[in-house]
Amino acid sequence: MTKEKEKTNIVKRILGNPVSVPYIALILVFVISTIASPNIFPTYSNIMNILRQASIVGVVSIGMTVVLLVGGIDLSVTSIMALTACLLADMMEKGVAAGKTGIMIGPVILVLLLGCFIGLVNGIVIVTRRLEAFIVTMAMNMIVKGIVMVYTKGAPGGKVSEFWENFGSGFVFGIPCAVILYALMLAIFVIILHKTIYGRHIYAIGSNAEAARLTGIKVKMNKIMAYVLCGFTAALGGVMLMARVRVGEPNGSTGYDMDALAAAVIGGTAMSGGVGTLAGTFAGVIIMAMVNNILNLIGADPNLQSLIKGVIILAAVVFQKQEK
Amino acid sequence: MSEYALEMLGVTKTFSKVTALDNVDLHVKKGEIHALIGENGAGKSTLMKVLSGVYKPDAGTVKINGEVVTVKNPRDAIDKGVSIIYQELSLVPELNAIKNVMLGQEKNKCSIISTKEENEFAGKYLDYASRGTLPSYKIPVKRLSVAQQQMVDIAKSLSYNSKIIVMDEPTDSLTTGEIDRLFEIVRKLKEDGITVIYISHRLEELFALCDRVTVLRDGKYITDANIADIDKDWLISKMIGRDLKDTFPPRHRMESDETVLEVENLTAERFQDVSFKLKKGEILGFGGLVGAGRTEVLRAIFGADRYKSGTIKVFGQEVRITQPNQAVKYGFGFATEDRKTQGLFLNQDIQDNIAAAALNKVSKGGFVDSSKEKVMVQKYFDELQVVAPDINKICKFLSGGNQQKVVLAKWLASECKILFLDEPTRGIDVGAKYEIYLLMDKLVQSGVSIILISSEMPELMGVADRVMVMHEGSLTGELNVDEFSEENIMKLASGEKLE
């Protein structure tokens, strides 16, 4: 009797948890896809393929979730990705010419810091001038994109060292390297958000910035830090993108901003801040990657992808609103 | 035809477990000015929200002109001739007076607005309500004074052809001259056959203006009477319905001469030359009317707003606080007046709220020790007897009293030494009030010093050891326990001197 009660309690708790909604959707998409393509979709190699495709958006969506949690948004991620990819590929070309094959940690750290720096500028402008994050980061996106275009003249360029070529296509213990990096980032940021004072303050600020200020939380500092982290994950996404396409492609990152945003929203992150989890965002990332994958597998018109994605996002927000 | 313009019979409304209205009756005769009074939380606003269709009652009937009606929503109420002028006026600040009046009822031909027709239509009502005291109908209403905006709101209500107008605390932020002008308008409305329901906590106003009065207390109908037949003492006894002795717990104080906070000549935009001392283990009351600058003084000390000049000493040491996080480090705590917008993280659970100002006490190197955190939160959750299933309940689902307890628990957890309480009992029920008074008593015994802002004079007198009174940004006097009386506080609050 009590055990049964416990069971229903557990079911209730699972259903009551806001994170379960995107995961139920995830399972649903998985089941439907398996029925639609029973021979290819549920295979190990295809699943790994989905995860690898998801990993770049996944990394970008981590920082995006943090920024959304403080009640902001970052629309400059695509150009940060393009900048880091092109700059790093360019620096690597010289290295490769000099016979280097390794990780080239110096240039990599440099571009990651560059991403942080752009995030820092975003954050400082938004917080100190009390401006709309939407406008500021959109302007920053155009500025950085312009710099990339002038720098590359719009054409792909540069080379990728052997280490990163292997990273882009290689496996460790049967798992793609990019997926491992994504998992690592996810683990680090889950700890930051849920186990540190900084994480708690992020949620508090997003939930009620004025109350947070009057509670003695350093709202401005923490907000700026959120944009720095988003700049960092975008830059890391750029590095991963470069490794995957093996060249610095100035237009290669198009659409990652909206995909990252959509993943967060599907995962239950509120645009108004304070509500959302990385676990939810992860589900959002995987749902979108699965949908892309299955549409390819069944040979659907590629133009249909946008339509289906849009419907999923719309359904997600409508459904989440009703939940409350 | 019925004698009554409005009857509300047996209205009951509960919010989850809290009964806000319990079988309340209201009878308003045609063309009278009917006062609706009661303490904060007595149910006045809830009753009016039932009338305007914002809330659906659990039980009870509403009759307008003797006919039973169901008010579905605020728009429906307006169509039935009832409009409400809220304390926070419902104007669009960027639009001018004419456009505000016309909002939602634009005069148009095929969706093209006819400006001439609108000017005529709205102008008629604006002329009536303002009697030419508005500088222009064509400037954004945000550039008008509160009193002038109120006139625009009245004109808007009249333009709906309302027969019943409810005014919710209309004089709260008006000057004496403006109040007189408002009264003229209200009397004019009465002459023209419009029924006015007037909500106020200023008793003098009722005797000056109203014909009849209905008293509510703790969500219950107490009585109604003709104003001519009653006096102020009778009214107060009906409103309070109990002795002050039972409302406030006995005082226990530690005797200490140590000064914990010393403020000298503090000046900012909204107040001037404020000086006072706060002793250890003392409750210092701040009295005065709304807008006298009390909250602003505390906000400036706490670093929430800037101040121009003056010195602040905390435990004898001069400090310059520019950010609330510095204030928290010096041992300040501040439970703000508006807990929903400034105190609580409504979407987060009780645990996150209580721990918010004390995370550094349960963490190492930036990492929070969850088990320590839970123990700390649970301790204050139990101590304050927050009514909730557990500490994981989301705060927006708690009642006002429990939300306030969560805010207080947050500051207790931060182990603050100087606690500012701004209207800590506003909008919460009597039982919870008593618990908060008990808690304050316990805190000062343990050496915490409290500054209490309250607009309820009985509360100031029942809890505080000293009361400082402010009027238009200046301190006008200080009262010790033996000088406490509503009259003295009221005199100082209106800028008069005591003999």
mmCIF file of C-alpha atoms in Angstrom, chain A:
data_model
loop_
_atom_site.group_PDB
_atom_site.id
_atom_site.type_symbol
_atom_site.label_atom_id
_atom_site.label_comp_id
_atom_site.label_asym_id
_atom_site.label_seq_id
_atom_site.Cartn_x
_atom_site.Cartn_y
_atom_site.Cartn_z
ATOM 1 C CA MET A 1 0.000 0.000 0.000
ATOM 2 C CA THR A 2 2.595 2.508 1.075
ATOM 3 C CA LYS A 3 4.828 1.405 -1.730
ATOM 4 C CA GLU A 4 2.083 2.044 -4.222
ATOM 5 C CA LYS A 5 1.521 5.418 -2.697
ATOM 6 C CA GLU A 6 5.192 6.145 -2.998
ATOM 7 C CA LYS A 7 5.034 5.138 -6.621
ATOM 8 C CA THR A 8 2.189 7.492 -7.432
ATOM 9 C CA ASN A 9 4.049 10.184 -5.540
ATOM 10 C CA ILE A 10 7.108 9.657 -7.664
ATOM 11 C CA VAL A 11 5.028 9.778 -10.833
ATOM 12 C CA LYS A 12 3.406 12.959 -9.604
ATOM 13 C CA ARG A 13 6.730 14.498 -8.765
ATOM 14 C CA ILE A 14 8.175 13.612 -12.136
ATOM 15 C CA LEU A 15 5.180 15.068 -13.939
ATOM 16 C CA GLY A 16 5.200 18.108 -11.689
ATOM 17 C CA ASN A 17 8.826 18.873 -12.429
ATOM 18 C CA PRO A 18 9.041 21.471 -15.202
ATOM 19 C CA VAL A 19 12.042 19.676 -16.719
ATOM 20 C CA SER A 20 9.977 16.583 -17.496
ATOM 21 C CA VAL A 21 7.904 18.315 -20.156
ATOM 22 C CA PRO A 22 10.764 18.665 -22.682
ATOM 23 C CA TYR A 23 11.920 15.138 -21.845
ATOM 24 C CA ILE A 24 8.484 13.700 -22.500
ATOM 25 C CA ALA A 25 8.578 15.541 -25.822
ATOM 26 C CA LEU A 26 12.069 14.118 -26.414
ATOM 27 C CA ILE A 27 10.853 10.562 -25.856
ATOM 28 C CA LEU A 28 7.884 11.215 -28.100
ATOM 29 C CA VAL A 29 10.084 12.475 -30.936
ATOM 30 C CA PHE A 30 12.356 9.480 -30.455
ATOM 31 C CA VAL A 31 9.487 6.991 -30.626
ATOM 32 C CA ILE A 32 7.897 8.620 -33.670
ATOM 33 C CA SER A 33 11.274 8.765 -35.432
ATOM 34 C CA THR A 34 11.950 5.126 -34.631
ATOM 35 C CA ILE A 35 8.617 4.154 -36.154
ATOM 36 C CA ALA A 36 9.275 6.326 -39.204
ATOM 37 C CA SER A 37 12.738 4.895 -39.793
ATOM 38 C CA PRO A 38 13.104 1.650 -37.851
ATOM 39 C CA ASN A 39 16.225 0.442 -39.652
ATOM 40 C CA ILE A 40 18.488 3.471 -39.527
ATOM 41 C CA PHE A 41 17.263 5.933 -36.909
ATOM 42 C CA PRO A 42 17.708 3.948 -33.699
ATOM 43 C CA THR A 43 21.171 2.600 -34.587
ATOM 44 C CA TYR A 44 24.194 3.445 -32.467
ATOM 45 C CA SER A 45 26.027 5.198 -35.269
ATOM 46 C CA ASN A 46 23.037 7.347 -36.143
ATOM 47 C CA ILE A 47 22.477 8.324 -32.514
ATOM 48 C CA MET A 48 26.137 9.338 -32.264
ATOM 49 C CA ASN A 49 25.681 11.281 -35.466
ATOM 50 C CA ILE A 50 22.738 13.149 -33.965
ATOM 51 C CA LEU A 51 24.716 13.906 -30.819
ATOM 52 C CA ARG A 52 27.674 15.160 -32.826
ATOM 53 C CA GLN A 53 25.464 17.442 -34.861
ATOM 54 C CA ALA A 54 23.855 18.663 -31.656
ATOM 55 C CA SER A 55 27.083 19.350 -29.819
ATOM 56 C CA ILE A 56 27.944 22.727 -31.383
ATOM 57 C CA VAL A 57 24.464 24.214 -30.899
ATOM 58 C CA GLY A 58 24.555 22.549 -27.500
ATOM 59 C CA VAL A 59 27.674 24.394 -26.369
ATOM 60 C CA VAL A 60 26.333 27.717 -27.658
ATOM 61 C CA SER A 61 22.979 27.114 -25.976
ATOM 62 C CA ILE A 62 24.669 26.746 -22.572
ATOM 63 C CA GLY A 63 25.801 30.353 -22.508
ATOM 64 C CA MET A 64 22.549 31.458 -24.082
ATOM 65 C CA THR A 65 20.634 29.791 -21.250
ATOM 66 C CA VAL A 66 22.737 31.614 -18.649
ATOM 67 C CA VAL A 67 22.058 34.955 -20.329
ATOM 68 C CA LEU A 68 18.349 34.191 -20.621
ATOM 69 C CA LEU A 69 18.294 33.282 -16.929
ATOM 70 C CA VAL A 70 19.419 36.786 -15.937
ATOM 71 C CA GLY A 71 16.656 38.165 -18.118
ATOM 72 C CA GLY A 72 18.871 39.055 -21.084
ATOM 73 C CA ILE A 73 19.541 37.704 -24.551
ATOM 74 C CA ASP A 74 22.640 37.453 -26.717
ATOM 75 C CA LEU A 75 22.204 37.829 -30.460
ATOM 76 C CA SER A 76 25.915 38.251 -31.128
ATOM 77 C CA VAL A 77 26.820 34.565 -30.805
ATOM 78 C CA THR A 78 26.873 33.811 -34.544
ATOM 79 C CA SER A 79 29.431 36.463 -35.326
ATOM 80 C CA ILE A 80 31.513 35.546 -32.274
ATOM 81 C CA MET A 81 31.562 31.993 -33.662
ATOM 82 C CA ALA A 82 32.499 33.215 -37.134
ATOM 83 C CA LEU A 83 35.226 35.464 -35.767
ATOM 84 C CA THR A 84 36.830 32.766 -33.654
ATOM 85 C CA ALA A 85 36.574 30.172 -36.435
ATOM 86 C CA CYS A 86 38.133 32.407 -39.092
ATOM 87 C CA LEU A 87 40.788 33.912 -36.839
ATOM 88 C CA LEU A 88 41.818 30.548 -35.427
ATOM 89 C CA ALA A 89 41.911 28.865 -38.849
ATOM 90 C CA ASP A 90 44.057 31.707 -40.087
ATOM 91 C CA MET A 91 46.487 31.406 -37.196
ATOM 92 C CA MET A 92 46.568 27.644 -37.633
ATOM 93 C CA GLU A 93 47.394 27.948 -41.325
ATOM 94 C CA LYS A 94 50.645 29.626 -40.361
ATOM 95 C CA GLY A 95 51.239 26.988 -37.708
ATOM 96 C CA VAL A 96 50.512 24.148 -40.090
ATOM 97 C CA ALA A 97 52.867 25.719 -42.619
ATOM 98 C CA ALA A 98 55.509 25.669 -39.897
ATOM 99 C CA GLY A 99 54.861 21.948 -39.422
ATOM 100 C CA LYS A 100 52.688 22.077 -36.293
ATOM 101 C CA THR A 101 50.090 19.363 -35.868
ATOM 102 C CA GLY A 102 49.054 19.677 -32.251
ATOM 103 C CA ILE A 103 46.286 21.367 -30.289
ATOM 104 C CA MET A 104 47.919 24.834 -30.671
ATOM 105 C CA ILE A 105 46.639 25.812 -27.263
ATOM 106 C CA GLY A 106 47.970 29.387 -27.444
ATOM 107 C CA PRO A 107 45.802 30.559 -30.347
ATOM 108 C CA VAL A 108 42.824 28.572 -29.022
ATOM 109 C CA ILE A 109 42.989 30.282 -25.641
ATOM 110 C CA LEU A 110 43.420 33.596 -27.418
ATOM 111 C CA VAL A 111 40.201 33.239 -29.416
ATOM 112 C CA LEU A 112 38.304 31.974 -26.378
ATOM 113 C CA LEU A 113 39.433 35.072 -24.488
ATOM 114 C CA LEU A 114 38.352 37.157 -27.457
ATOM 115 C CA GLY A 115 34.869 35.649 -27.145
ATOM 116 C CA CYS A 116 34.845 36.474 -23.436
ATOM 117 C CA PHE A 117 35.965 40.006 -24.244
ATOM 118 C CA ILE A 118 33.110 40.598 -26.707
ATOM 119 C CA GLY A 119 30.727 39.249 -24.072
ATOM 120 C CA LEU A 120 32.301 41.603 -21.547
ATOM 121 C CA VAL A 121 31.700 44.595 -23.818
ATOM 122 C CA ASN A 122 28.108 43.454 -24.370
ATOM 123 C CA GLY A 123 27.571 43.102 -20.642
ATOM 124 C CA ILE A 124 29.176 46.392 -19.667
ATOM 125 C CA VAL A 125 27.228 48.381 -22.254
ATOM 126 C CA ILE A 126 23.925 46.708 -21.352
ATOM 127 C CA VAL A 127 24.339 46.932 -17.583
ATOM 128 C CA THR A 128 25.976 50.313 -17.086
ATOM 129 C CA ARG A 129 23.893 52.129 -19.677
ATOM 130 C CA ARG A 130 20.731 50.179 -18.756
ATOM 131 C CA LEU A 131 20.005 49.325 -22.373
ATOM 132 C CA GLU A 132 17.989 46.567 -23.981
ATOM 133 C CA ALA A 133 20.130 43.470 -24.423
ATOM 134 C CA PHE A 134 18.290 42.714 -27.652
ATOM 135 C CA ILE A 135 19.430 45.902 -29.369
ATOM 136 C CA VAL A 136 22.943 46.021 -27.935
ATOM 137 C CA THR A 137 23.816 42.436 -28.849
ATOM 138 C CA MET A 138 22.179 42.768 -32.255
ATOM 139 C CA ALA A 139 24.363 45.805 -32.971
ATOM 140 C CA MET A 140 27.391 43.933 -31.639
ATOM 141 C CA ASN A 141 26.516 41.058 -33.963
ATOM 142 C CA MET A 142 26.594 43.366 -36.973
ATOM 143 C CA ILE A 143 29.815 45.022 -35.870
ATOM 144 C CA VAL A 144 31.684 41.763 -35.333
ATOM 145 C CA LYS A 145 30.218 40.279 -38.500
ATOM 146 C CA GLY A 146 31.443 43.309 -40.409
ATOM 147 C CA ILE A 147 34.915 42.854 -38.968
ATOM 148 C CA VAL A 148 34.901 39.182 -39.988
ATOM 149 C CA MET A 149 33.750 40.026 -43.510
ATOM 150 C CA VAL A 150 36.373 42.725 -43.968
ATOM 151 C CA TYR A 151 39.045 40.432 -42.527
ATOM 152 C CA THR A 152 38.149 37.394 -44.685
ATOM 153 C CA LYS A 153 36.705 39.299 -47.665
ATOM 154 C CA GLY A 154 33.773 36.938 -47.286
ATOM 155 C CA ALA A 155 35.632 33.850 -48.428
ATOM 156 C CA PRO A 156 36.491 30.746 -46.390
ATOM 157 C CA GLY A 157 40.138 30.535 -45.523
ATOM 158 C CA GLY A 158 42.796 29.095 -43.262
ATOM 159 C CA LYS A 159 43.737 25.557 -42.349
ATOM 160 C CA VAL A 160 43.093 23.333 -39.407
ATOM 161 C CA SER A 161 45.828 21.457 -37.578
ATOM 162 C CA GLU A 162 45.760 17.686 -37.512
ATOM 163 C CA PHE A 163 44.679 17.578 -33.878
ATOM 164 C CA TRP A 164 41.558 19.597 -34.609
ATOM 165 C CA GLU A 165 40.854 17.658 -37.819
ATOM 166 C CA ASN A 166 40.804 14.539 -35.678
ATOM 167 C CA PHE A 167 38.701 16.318 -33.101
ATOM 168 C CA GLY A 168 36.124 17.204 -35.730
ATOM 169 C CA SER A 169 35.692 13.707 -37.055
ATOM 170 C CA GLY A 170 37.281 11.422 -34.461
ATOM 171 C CA PHE A 171 35.951 9.263 -31.669
ATOM 172 C CA VAL A 172 37.112 8.467 -28.152
ATOM 173 C CA PHE A 173 35.733 5.228 -26.733
ATOM 174 C CA GLY A 174 33.247 5.217 -29.587
ATOM 175 C CA ILE A 175 31.929 8.668 -28.763
ATOM 176 C CA PRO A 176 32.638 11.683 -31.008
ATOM 177 C CA CYS A 177 35.174 14.092 -29.456
ATOM 178 C CA ALA A 178 32.797 17.036 -29.898
ATOM 179 C CA VAL A 179 30.137 15.232 -27.887
ATOM 180 C CA ILE A 180 32.603 14.616 -25.065
ATOM 181 C CA LEU A 181 33.518 18.301 -25.001
ATOM 182 C CA TYR A 182 29.821 19.232 -24.954
ATOM 183 C CA ALA A 183 29.185 16.832 -22.073
ATOM 184 C CA LEU A 184 32.131 18.287 -20.184
ATOM 185 C CA MET A 185 30.876 21.856 -20.669
ATOM 186 C CA LEU A 186 27.384 20.811 -19.653
ATOM 187 C CA ALA A 187 28.735 19.237 -16.465
ATOM 188 C CA ILE A 188 30.798 22.328 -15.590
ATOM 189 C CA PHE A 189 27.917 24.723 -16.145
ATOM 190 C CA VAL A 190 25.404 22.561 -14.288
ATOM 191 C CA ILE A 191 27.752 22.753 -11.319
ATOM 192 C CA ILE A 192 28.141 26.523 -11.745
ATOM 193 C CA LEU A 193 24.401 27.113 -11.927
ATOM 194 C CA HIS A 194 23.292 24.775 -9.172
ATOM 195 C CA LYS A 195 26.186 24.406 -6.786
ATOM 196 C CA THR A 196 27.752 27.845 -6.560
ATOM 197 C CA ILE A 197 26.702 31.141 -5.043
ATOM 198 C CA TYR A 198 27.070 32.680 -8.495
ATOM 199 C CA GLY A 199 24.490 30.265 -9.896
ATOM 200 C CA ARG A 200 22.003 31.022 -7.159
ATOM 201 C CA HIS A 201 22.458 34.711 -7.728
ATOM 202 C CA ILE A 202 21.847 34.253 -11.470
ATOM 203 C CA TYR A 203 18.422 32.791 -10.749
ATOM 204 C CA ALA A 204 17.662 35.450 -8.150
ATOM 205 C CA ILE A 205 18.568 38.285 -10.520
ATOM 206 C CA GLY A 206 16.483 36.852 -13.339
ATOM 207 C CA SER A 207 13.566 36.290 -11.017
ATOM 208 C CA ASN A 208 13.548 39.816 -9.579
ATOM 209 C CA ALA A 209 16.518 42.077 -10.194
ATOM 210 C CA GLU A 210 15.383 44.822 -7.814
ATOM 211 C CA ALA A 211 14.753 42.378 -4.974
ATOM 212 C CA ALA A 212 18.162 40.853 -5.682
ATOM 213 C CA ARG A 213 19.825 44.259 -5.468
ATOM 214 C CA LEU A 214 18.070 45.040 -2.195
ATOM 215 C CA THR A 215 19.138 41.644 -0.871
ATOM 216 C CA GLY A 216 22.737 42.680 -1.310
ATOM 217 C CA ILE A 217 23.483 40.728 -4.484
ATOM 218 C CA LYS A 218 25.919 42.376 -6.895
ATOM 219 C CA VAL A 219 23.469 42.494 -9.763
ATOM 220 C CA LYS A 220 25.610 44.386 -12.262
ATOM 221 C CA MET A 221 28.726 42.258 -11.804
ATOM 222 C CA ASN A 222 26.785 39.020 -12.063
ATOM 223 C CA LYS A 223 24.895 40.138 -15.148
ATOM 224 C CA ILE A 224 28.092 41.167 -16.922
ATOM 225 C CA MET A 225 29.585 37.817 -15.984
ATOM 226 C CA ALA A 226 26.647 36.044 -17.660
ATOM 227 C CA TYR A 227 27.438 37.771 -20.961
ATOM 228 C CA VAL A 228 31.122 36.894 -20.561
ATOM 229 C CA LEU A 229 30.197 33.233 -20.133
ATOM 230 C CA CYS A 230 27.936 33.388 -23.165
ATOM 231 C CA GLY A 231 30.770 34.933 -25.188
ATOM 232 C CA PHE A 232 32.995 32.102 -24.002
ATOM 233 C CA THR A 233 30.646 29.288 -25.015
ATOM 234 C CA ALA A 234 29.979 30.996 -28.366
ATOM 235 C CA ALA A 235 33.728 31.176 -29.000
ATOM 236 C CA LEU A 236 34.106 27.531 -28.048
ATOM 237 C CA GLY A 237 31.248 26.734 -30.431
ATOM 238 C CA GLY A 238 33.204 28.599 -33.100
ATOM 239 C CA VAL A 239 36.295 26.491 -32.450
ATOM 240 C CA MET A 240 34.215 23.300 -32.699
ATOM 241 C CA LEU A 241 32.604 24.525 -35.916
ATOM 242 C CA MET A 242 36.031 25.213 -37.408
ATOM 243 C CA ALA A 243 37.193 21.725 -36.475
ATOM 244 C CA ARG A 244 34.108 20.231 -38.067
ATOM 245 C CA VAL A 245 34.270 22.050 -41.429
ATOM 246 C CA ARG A 246 38.120 22.169 -41.379
ATOM 247 C CA VAL A 247 38.246 25.748 -42.531
ATOM 248 C CA GLY A 248 37.426 29.245 -41.272
ATOM 249 C CA GLU A 249 34.027 29.838 -42.860
ATOM 250 C CA PRO A 250 32.694 33.403 -42.274
ATOM 251 C CA ASN A 251 29.101 32.377 -43.001
ATOM 252 C CA GLY A 252 29.247 28.937 -41.438
ATOM 253 C CA SER A 253 27.644 29.928 -38.155
ATOM 254 C CA THR A 254 24.430 31.342 -39.606
ATOM 255 C CA GLY A 255 21.369 30.289 -37.666
ATOM 256 C CA TYR A 256 23.162 29.094 -34.538
ATOM 257 C CA ASP A 257 21.826 32.032 -32.508
ATOM 258 C CA MET A 258 18.204 31.186 -33.193
ATOM 259 C CA ASP A 259 18.818 27.456 -32.774
ATOM 260 C CA ALA A 260 20.444 28.014 -29.393
ATOM 261 C CA LEU A 261 17.606 30.299 -28.335
ATOM 262 C CA ALA A 262 15.002 27.829 -29.567
ATOM 263 C CA ALA A 263 16.680 24.973 -27.707
ATOM 264 C CA ALA A 264 16.586 26.947 -24.464
ATOM 265 C CA VAL A 265 12.953 27.924 -24.963
ATOM 266 C CA ILE A 266 11.870 24.392 -25.878
ATOM 267 C CA GLY A 267 13.689 23.292 -22.742
ATOM 268 C CA GLY A 268 11.524 25.521 -20.601
ATOM 269 C CA THR A 269 13.707 28.601 -20.158
ATOM 270 C CA ALA A 270 11.620 31.739 -19.760
ATOM 271 C CA MET A 271 12.570 34.751 -21.877
ATOM 272 C CA SER A 272 11.740 36.924 -18.870
ATOM 273 C CA GLY A 273 14.482 35.308 -16.808
ATOM 274 C CA GLY A 274 14.770 33.344 -13.600
ATOM 275 C CA VAL A 275 13.208 30.155 -14.916
ATOM 276 C CA GLY A 276 14.983 27.376 -16.789
ATOM 277 C CA THR A 277 17.604 24.671 -16.479
ATOM 278 C CA LEU A 278 20.470 23.357 -18.542
ATOM 279 C CA ALA A 279 18.885 19.899 -18.379
ATOM 280 C CA GLY A 280 15.872 21.348 -20.164
ATOM 281 C CA THR A 281 18.028 23.141 -22.715
ATOM 282 C CA PHE A 282 19.858 19.855 -23.370
ATOM 283 C CA ALA A 283 16.525 18.202 -24.183
ATOM 284 C CA GLY A 284 15.712 21.101 -26.484
ATOM 285 C CA VAL A 285 19.022 20.710 -28.317
ATOM 286 C CA ILE A 286 18.511 16.984 -28.807
ATOM 287 C CA ILE A 287 14.896 17.353 -29.937
ATOM 288 C CA MET A 288 15.928 19.780 -32.666
ATOM 289 C CA ALA A 289 18.831 17.605 -33.788
ATOM 290 C CA MET A 290 16.602 14.519 -33.905
ATOM 291 C CA VAL A 291 13.998 16.303 -35.988
ATOM 292 C CA ASN A 292 16.666 17.444 -38.467
ATOM 293 C CA ASN A 293 18.038 13.920 -38.597
ATOM 294 C CA ILE A 294 14.769 12.095 -39.155
ATOM 295 C CA LEU A 295 13.671 14.532 -41.855
ATOM 296 C CA ASN A 296 16.929 13.795 -43.676
ATOM 297 C CA LEU A 297 16.508 10.079 -43.203
ATOM 298 C CA ILE A 298 13.001 9.909 -44.636
ATOM 299 C CA GLY A 299 14.103 12.159 -47.479
ATOM 300 C CA ALA A 300 11.796 15.047 -46.665
ATOM 301 C CA ASP A 301 12.168 18.324 -48.485
ATOM 302 C CA PRO A 302 14.992 20.155 -46.608
ATOM 303 C CA ASN A 303 12.933 23.308 -46.730
ATOM 304 C CA LEU A 304 10.424 21.570 -44.525
ATOM 305 C CA GLN A 305 12.869 21.575 -41.631
ATOM 306 C CA SER A 306 12.299 25.219 -40.879
ATOM 307 C CA LEU A 307 8.534 24.726 -40.840
ATOM 308 C CA ILE A 308 8.706 21.746 -38.476
ATOM 309 C CA LYS A 309 11.151 23.518 -36.159
ATOM 310 C CA GLY A 310 8.862 26.522 -36.008
ATOM 311 C CA VAL A 311 5.863 24.373 -35.150
ATOM 312 C CA ILE A 312 7.818 22.640 -32.371
ATOM 313 C CA ILE A 313 8.928 25.927 -30.819
ATOM 314 C CA LEU A 314 5.428 27.331 -31.007
ATOM 315 C CA ALA A 315 3.952 24.173 -29.502
ATOM 316 C CA ALA A 316 6.575 24.258 -26.746
ATOM 317 C CA VAL A 317 5.821 27.806 -25.620
ATOM 318 C CA VAL A 318 2.056 27.413 -25.906
ATOM 319 C CA PHE A 319 2.164 24.191 -23.900
ATOM 320 C CA GLN A 320 4.508 25.595 -21.263
ATOM 321 C CA LYS A 321 2.288 28.623 -20.729
ATOM 322 C CA GLN A 322 -0.700 26.381 -20.146
ATOM 323 C CA GLU A 323 1.238 24.377 -17.574
ATOM 324 C CA LYS A 324 1.159 27.405 -15.271
#
